[in-house]
Short mmCIF file of C-alpha atoms and ligand atoms in Angstrom, two decimals:
data_model
loop_
_atom_site.label_atom_id
_atom_site.label_comp_id
_atom_site.label_asym_id
_atom_site.label_seq_id
_atom_site.Cartn_x
_atom_site.Cartn_y
_atom_site.Cartn_z
CA MET K 1 114.90 204.26 19.38
CA ALA K 2 113.62 205.76 22.78
CA ILE K 3 111.18 208.60 22.04
CA PRO K 4 112.51 211.96 23.47
CA PRO K 5 109.96 213.13 25.86
CA SER K 6 109.33 216.37 23.99
CA GLN K 7 108.04 214.28 20.56
CA ASN K 8 104.63 213.25 20.87
CA ALA K 9 104.06 209.72 20.34
CA PHE K 10 101.31 208.06 18.43
CA LEU K 11 99.56 204.90 19.30
CA LEU K 12 97.14 203.32 17.32
CA VAL K 13 94.55 200.54 17.64
CA CYS K 14 93.91 199.65 14.29
CA ASP K 15 92.92 196.32 12.89
CA ALA K 16 91.39 194.04 10.86
CA LEU K 17 89.71 191.63 13.68
CA PHE K 18 86.69 194.35 14.01
CA SER K 19 85.87 193.58 10.67
CA ALA K 20 84.51 190.32 12.12
CA HIS K 21 80.76 192.68 13.29
CA ALA K 22 79.00 192.23 10.54
CA SER K 23 76.58 194.32 9.37
CA PRO K 24 73.59 193.67 7.46
CA ALA K 25 73.66 195.25 3.88
CA GLY K 26 73.59 198.33 3.32
CA HIS K 27 74.24 199.81 7.15
CA PRO K 28 75.91 202.68 7.71
CA GLU K 29 78.01 201.16 10.70
CA SER K 30 80.37 198.87 8.33
CA SER K 31 83.31 197.55 7.87
CA ALA K 32 84.35 199.89 5.48
CA ARG K 33 84.59 202.41 8.17
CA LEU K 34 87.53 201.16 8.93
CA GLN K 35 89.27 200.43 5.11
CA ALA K 36 88.92 203.86 4.96
CA LEU K 37 90.10 205.05 8.34
CA SER K 38 93.28 202.45 7.75
CA HIS K 39 94.12 203.33 3.66
CA ALA K 40 93.86 207.76 5.16
CA PHE K 41 96.51 207.08 7.93
CA SER K 42 98.85 204.52 5.65
CA GLN K 43 99.05 207.35 3.10
CA GLU K 44 99.86 210.17 5.62
CA PRO K 45 103.26 210.05 6.17
CA LEU K 46 103.38 211.62 10.43
CA LEU K 47 100.91 208.82 10.57
CA ARG K 48 102.96 206.09 8.86
CA ASP K 49 104.79 205.36 12.15
CA ALA K 50 102.57 204.83 15.27
CA VAL K 51 103.45 201.89 17.89
CA ARG K 52 101.07 199.62 16.66
CA ILE K 53 98.28 198.33 20.08
CA SER K 54 96.90 194.57 19.30
CA PRO K 55 93.64 194.35 20.60
CA ARG K 56 93.29 191.80 23.03
CA GLU K 57 89.07 190.46 25.19
CA ALA K 58 87.85 192.67 27.81
CA THR K 59 87.58 190.45 30.13
CA LEU K 60 84.76 190.30 32.48
CA GLU K 61 85.76 191.93 35.70
CA GLU K 62 86.57 195.57 33.06
CA LEU K 63 83.17 195.02 31.99
CA THR K 64 81.74 194.85 35.20
CA CYS K 65 83.71 198.53 36.12
CA VAL K 66 81.44 199.91 33.77
CA HIS K 67 78.01 197.51 33.25
CA ASP K 68 75.84 195.19 35.34
CA GLU K 69 76.97 192.36 35.40
CA LYS K 70 73.58 190.23 34.23
CA TYR K 71 74.07 192.99 31.39
CA ALA K 72 77.64 191.38 30.47
CA ILE K 73 77.03 188.30 31.01
CA ASP K 74 73.33 187.49 29.40
CA THR K 75 75.25 189.89 26.66
CA LEU K 76 78.41 187.23 26.34
CA GLN K 77 75.84 184.37 26.45
CA ARG K 78 73.24 186.23 22.60
CA LEU K 79 76.50 186.06 21.52
CA ARG K 80 77.98 182.97 21.89
CA ASN K 81 75.03 181.27 19.42
CA GLY K 82 76.80 182.08 16.32
CA ARG K 83 74.26 183.83 14.95
CA SER K 84 73.10 187.13 13.44
CA GLY K 85 70.30 189.36 14.55
CA TYR K 86 69.76 192.51 16.40
CA LEU K 87 70.30 193.34 20.72
CA GLU K 88 67.36 195.62 20.14
CA GLY K 89 66.31 198.07 17.65
CA ASP K 90 68.78 199.67 15.99
CA THR K 91 71.55 197.35 17.57
CA PHE K 92 72.67 194.34 15.07
CA PHE K 93 75.03 191.47 15.54
CA SER K 94 76.86 188.60 13.91
CA PRO K 95 79.09 185.65 14.08
CA GLY K 96 82.18 187.82 14.77
CA THR K 97 80.55 190.07 17.14
CA ARG K 98 81.73 189.06 20.20
CA HIS K 99 84.97 188.79 19.90
CA ALA K 100 85.00 192.34 18.20
CA ALA K 101 83.26 193.81 20.55
CA LEU K 102 85.40 192.32 23.89
CA CYS K 103 88.45 193.38 21.73
CA ALA K 104 87.13 197.02 20.96
CA ALA K 105 86.72 197.64 24.84
CA GLY K 106 89.84 195.41 25.90
CA ALA K 107 91.88 197.77 22.81
CA SER K 108 89.99 200.90 24.54
CA VAL K 109 91.68 200.33 28.15
CA ASP K 110 95.44 198.97 26.67
CA LEU K 111 95.10 202.21 24.51
CA ALA K 112 94.19 204.92 27.37
CA LEU K 113 96.79 202.79 29.72
CA ALA K 114 99.72 202.51 27.39
CA VAL K 115 98.99 206.34 26.62
CA HIS K 116 98.77 207.31 30.15
CA GLN K 117 102.01 205.01 30.99
CA ARG K 118 103.74 207.01 28.66
CA GLY K 119 102.81 210.19 28.70
CA GLN K 120 102.56 213.06 26.28
CA ALA K 121 101.04 210.64 23.37
CA THR K 122 98.00 210.70 21.52
CA GLY K 123 96.41 207.39 21.55
CA PHE K 124 93.63 206.42 18.56
CA ALA K 125 91.45 203.56 18.53
CA ALA K 126 90.29 202.95 14.90
CA LEU K 127 87.16 200.46 16.82
CA ARG K 128 83.29 198.83 16.12
CA PRO K 129 81.39 198.60 17.58
CA PRO K 130 81.14 202.23 18.68
CA GLY K 131 80.21 202.32 22.68
CA HIS K 132 79.05 206.06 23.80
CA HIS K 133 75.53 204.63 23.50
CA ALA K 134 75.94 201.28 26.07
CA THR K 135 73.82 202.33 29.64
CA GLN K 136 75.08 200.25 32.53
CA ASN K 137 72.45 197.79 31.26
CA ARG K 138 71.52 198.09 28.62
CA ALA K 139 72.49 198.13 24.34
CA MET K 140 72.17 201.38 22.48
CA GLY K 141 72.20 202.84 18.84
CA PHE K 142 74.51 200.00 17.87
CA CYS K 143 76.88 199.77 21.08
CA ILE K 144 77.45 197.47 23.10
CA PHE K 145 79.74 197.65 25.52
CA ASN K 146 80.48 201.47 26.74
CA ASN K 147 84.87 201.29 25.19
CA VAL K 148 85.66 204.78 26.32
CA ALA K 149 83.46 204.51 30.14
CA ILE K 150 85.57 201.32 30.58
CA ALA K 151 88.53 203.02 29.64
CA ALA K 152 87.68 205.84 32.13
CA ALA K 153 86.67 203.35 34.73
CA GLN K 154 90.43 201.61 34.59
CA LEU K 155 92.97 204.22 34.43
CA LEU K 156 90.87 204.60 37.77
CA GLN K 157 90.42 201.53 39.20
CA ARG K 158 94.19 200.85 38.50
CA GLY K 159 95.08 203.99 40.11
CA GLN K 160 96.57 205.00 36.65
CA ALA K 161 94.78 208.10 37.17
CA LYS K 162 92.41 209.93 39.86
CA ARG K 163 90.21 212.73 37.49
CA VAL K 164 89.32 212.04 33.78
CA ALA K 165 87.64 214.03 30.90
CA ILE K 166 85.84 213.23 28.42
CA LEU K 167 84.71 215.09 25.93
CA ASP K 168 82.16 213.92 23.83
CA TRP K 169 81.80 214.98 20.64
CA ASP K 170 79.98 212.36 17.88
CA VAL K 171 76.57 214.46 17.19
CA HIS K 172 74.95 212.35 19.26
CA HIS K 173 74.65 212.80 22.36
CA GLY K 174 76.54 210.16 25.01
CA ASN K 175 73.52 208.98 26.93
CA GLY K 176 75.84 205.60 27.60
CA THR K 177 78.76 206.87 28.59
CA GLN K 178 76.62 209.93 31.11
CA ASP K 179 74.72 207.35 32.73
CA VAL K 180 77.84 205.43 34.05
CA PHE K 181 78.87 208.63 35.99
CA TYR K 182 75.83 210.39 37.01
CA GLY K 183 76.99 210.91 39.97
CA HIS K 184 80.83 210.63 40.11
CA PRO K 185 83.17 212.94 41.44
CA ASP K 186 86.17 211.57 39.23
CA ILE K 187 84.84 212.79 36.23
CA LEU K 188 84.05 215.59 34.09
CA PHE K 189 82.21 214.36 31.10
CA MET K 190 80.85 216.72 27.79
CA SER K 191 78.75 216.16 24.75
CA ILE K 192 78.25 218.33 21.86
CA HIS K 193 75.31 217.19 20.09
CA GLN K 194 72.67 218.13 17.90
CA SER K 195 68.97 218.39 19.28
CA PRO K 196 66.89 217.30 18.04
CA LEU K 197 68.32 213.67 17.33
CA TYR K 198 68.74 209.88 18.05
CA PRO K 199 69.29 209.13 21.07
CA GLY K 200 66.81 212.33 22.80
CA SER K 201 68.48 212.97 26.00
CA GLY K 202 71.37 215.17 26.54
CA SER K 203 69.44 218.72 27.55
CA ILE K 204 70.86 221.38 29.17
CA ASP K 205 69.49 220.93 32.40
CA GLU K 206 70.92 217.45 32.92
CA ILE K 207 74.15 218.32 35.14
CA GLY K 208 75.15 215.78 37.52
CA ARG K 209 73.89 215.05 40.97
CA GLY K 210 75.15 213.93 44.96
CA ASP K 211 78.21 214.28 44.70
CA ALA K 212 79.08 215.54 41.68
CA PRO K 213 76.70 218.29 40.85
CA GLY K 214 78.10 220.26 37.47
CA ARG K 215 80.62 217.30 36.71
CA ILE K 216 78.09 216.27 33.22
CA LEU K 217 77.95 218.91 30.59
CA ASN K 218 75.49 218.63 27.79
CA VAL K 219 75.90 220.90 25.50
CA PRO K 220 72.05 220.79 22.37
CA PHE K 221 73.00 222.75 19.43
CA PRO K 222 70.77 223.27 16.86
CA PRO K 223 70.78 221.69 13.48
CA HIS K 224 73.66 222.92 11.30
CA THR K 225 75.74 224.34 13.71
CA LYS K 226 78.48 225.57 12.36
CA GLY K 227 82.84 223.98 13.69
CA ALA K 228 83.49 228.11 15.56
CA ASP K 229 80.62 227.25 17.73
CA TYR K 230 81.92 224.20 18.61
CA LEU K 231 85.03 225.95 19.36
CA ALA K 232 83.29 228.73 21.84
CA ALA K 233 81.91 225.81 23.63
CA LEU K 234 85.24 224.37 24.54
CA ARG K 235 86.59 227.81 25.22
CA ALA K 236 83.58 228.71 27.13
CA LEU K 237 83.01 225.68 28.91
CA PHE K 238 85.49 222.57 27.92
CA VAL K 239 88.89 224.38 28.73
CA PRO K 240 88.51 226.14 32.04
CA LEU K 241 86.30 223.67 33.54
CA CYS K 242 89.13 220.94 33.55
CA GLN K 243 91.87 223.75 34.31
CA GLN K 244 90.28 223.36 37.71
CA PHE K 245 89.45 219.73 37.40
CA ARG K 246 93.07 218.56 36.86
CA PRO K 247 92.62 216.17 34.97
CA ASP K 248 95.12 212.96 34.93
CA HIS K 249 94.05 212.20 31.05
CA ILE K 250 91.83 213.52 29.12
CA LEU K 251 89.73 211.03 26.50
CA VAL K 252 87.51 211.84 23.84
CA SER K 253 85.06 209.65 22.35
CA ALA K 254 85.53 210.64 18.83
CA GLY K 255 82.79 210.10 16.57
CA PHE K 256 82.61 212.15 13.00
CA ASP K 257 79.29 212.43 12.15
CA ALA K 258 79.26 215.95 12.64
CA HIS K 259 80.65 216.25 9.31
CA HIS K 260 77.85 218.53 7.20
CA SER K 261 78.44 216.05 4.48
CA ASP K 262 77.30 212.95 7.30
CA PRO K 263 74.44 210.80 6.21
CA LEU K 264 72.23 210.68 10.09
CA SER K 265 72.66 213.98 11.30
CA ALA K 266 72.65 217.48 9.97
CA MET K 267 75.61 219.71 11.39
CA GLY K 268 77.86 222.19 9.35
CA LEU K 269 81.71 220.85 10.82
CA VAL K 270 84.03 220.79 8.12
CA ALA K 271 86.65 218.52 8.43
CA ASP K 272 89.84 221.27 9.48
CA ASP K 273 87.16 221.65 12.79
CA PHE K 274 87.72 218.35 14.90
CA GLY K 275 91.91 219.78 14.14
CA ALA K 276 90.82 222.82 15.08
CA MET K 277 89.75 221.19 18.36
CA ALA K 278 92.20 218.49 18.21
CA GLN K 279 94.90 221.04 18.67
CA MET K 280 93.01 222.69 21.22
CA LEU K 281 92.99 219.54 23.22
CA ARG K 282 96.56 218.64 23.09
CA THR K 283 97.49 222.25 24.58
CA LEU K 284 95.17 221.27 26.82
CA ALA K 285 96.56 217.89 28.18
CA ASP K 286 99.80 219.60 27.41
CA ALA K 287 98.93 222.68 30.12
CA LEU K 288 97.27 219.80 32.70
CA CYS K 289 98.17 216.39 32.88
CA GLN K 290 101.24 215.27 30.99
CA GLY K 291 100.25 215.52 27.33
CA ARG K 292 97.84 212.12 27.78
CA LEU K 293 94.81 212.76 24.94
CA THR K 294 93.21 209.31 23.65
CA PHE K 295 90.56 209.52 21.23
CA LEU K 296 88.20 206.06 20.55
CA LEU K 297 86.29 205.88 17.30
CA GLU K 298 82.47 206.25 17.92
CA GLY K 299 80.30 207.01 14.31
CA GLY K 300 80.13 209.37 11.06
CA TYR K 301 79.40 207.07 8.47
CA GLN K 302 80.56 209.24 4.77
CA LEU K 303 83.87 207.62 4.38
CA ASP K 304 85.59 210.07 2.88
CA ALA K 305 84.36 212.38 5.57
CA LEU K 306 85.60 210.55 8.32
CA ALA K 307 89.17 209.82 7.10
CA ASN K 308 89.73 213.70 6.55
CA SER K 309 87.93 214.49 9.58
CA ALA K 310 90.11 212.12 11.56
CA VAL K 311 93.39 212.78 10.15
CA ALA K 312 92.97 216.71 10.33
CA THR K 313 92.39 215.54 14.64
CA LEU K 314 95.20 213.36 14.48
CA LYS K 315 97.91 215.97 12.43
CA ALA K 316 96.55 218.74 14.97
CA ALA K 317 97.38 216.13 18.40
CA LEU K 318 100.42 214.89 17.36
CA SER K 319 100.88 218.37 16.77
CA PRO K 320 103.35 220.80 19.26
CA SER K 321 100.99 222.75 21.14
CA THR K 322 100.04 226.57 20.10
CA PRO K 323 97.78 228.98 21.40
CA VAL K 324 94.76 229.55 18.98
CA ALA K 325 95.97 232.59 17.28
CA SER K 326 92.07 234.19 17.19
CA PRO K 327 89.75 233.17 19.00
CA PRO K 328 86.92 232.22 16.84
CA LEU K 329 83.37 233.38 17.68
CA ALA K 330 80.25 231.70 18.26
CA SER K 331 76.92 232.72 16.69
CA PRO K 332 74.08 234.48 18.91
CA GLN K 333 71.99 230.56 19.66
CA ALA K 334 75.70 228.97 20.30
CA SER K 335 76.16 231.92 22.80
CA GLU K 336 72.46 231.66 24.41
CA ILE K 337 73.30 228.23 24.99
CA ILE K 338 76.57 228.63 26.11
CA ARG K 339 75.66 231.15 28.48
CA ASP K 340 72.75 229.34 30.15
CA LEU K 341 74.86 225.95 30.62
CA GLN K 342 77.11 228.66 32.76
CA ARG K 343 75.29 229.67 34.54
CA ARG K 344 72.93 226.14 35.39
CA ILE K 345 76.80 225.08 36.54
CA ALA K 346 77.93 228.13 38.39
CA PRO K 347 76.81 226.78 41.77
CA PHE K 348 79.30 224.16 41.68
CA TRP K 349 82.75 225.87 40.00
CA ALA K 350 84.85 229.38 40.44
CA PRO K 351 83.21 231.84 37.93
CA LEU K 352 84.27 231.45 34.34
CA SER K 353 84.45 233.94 31.36
CA PRO K 354 81.59 234.96 28.86
CA VAL K 355 81.19 233.32 25.88
CA ASP K 356 83.04 236.04 22.93
CA ASN K 357 80.42 236.22 20.62
CA GLY K 358 81.71 239.80 18.96
CA ASP K 359 79.67 242.01 21.23
CA ARG K 360 81.08 244.73 22.12
CA THR K 361 78.05 246.58 22.57
CA PRO K 362 78.75 248.55 26.33
CA ARG K 363 75.96 247.53 29.15
CA PRO K 364 75.42 249.27 31.85
CA SER K 365 77.12 246.98 35.14
ZN1 ZN E 401 77.12 209.43 16.05
#
């Protein structure tokens, strides 16, 4: 049955093949994460009727639109040997990693293209290995190929999109995506992350360069930051900048490790906070880019928190656009960080509204 244009379609990548990327015993980035997501999705009537996209391996041409050719070829060669080991300190591989990593990148491209061509759709890829730490020439932090960067670059390279906005709400800085697009005029990238935390980059003064100063945004929040501050960052930065940037597609590096129960971090989000962010993104995508909104899984290591947060995200993203009824108030600490970043990017954008921290004290003008 044809889906009427007013209905928000759900396109899903969720496939057992990613389990072939076998992790060392006890490692938090394991195939149990995708099993938890698959089970949770099967329990939700809204999520059961997804259009499924079968993963296929990315081509070398697709990888090298983001990665150095030498890195891509050398890495594929190392993964071909049928053994297990480490590409670097944190990034393990097993005999099934080559196929899984290539399919994670290929599925990200196909999902983004399918969402883009369909319009008015929500895409979600439950994939591993994750991607946002992988730089142009280096595997890092469980990541081998940068799935979100490859998907964004392919949307541009194939002439599907002129501009793409990427929001990275994984608790760790999206250093790899930043590395790929630092100075790229057609990408707006914002990472909200815990600081200090791995990988240590993503300070507030990293804002891009060259043709595109002010198009990289880093929001380094302290440990125990709550969802209201994430929403304030979206409202004061990502939403108004997208309104100026006019992306054709919004991609999300959707890690769920900012949940308060995640073992690798110390943030204070609950599952519904991810839903509230997704609701804001749905409204934004509907207003700016024909409803094109695609989520690619990054981190998230407490299985219940991962599943509940992903379900909350998708239920909100699949709901009709709704204005946020009462804007959340940012904490004083988060407000200062947001204001600081607004000041740093001010030369490159039209004026932004001040962040609302509830302070109604009259000030001299
Ligand atoms: Zn993470």
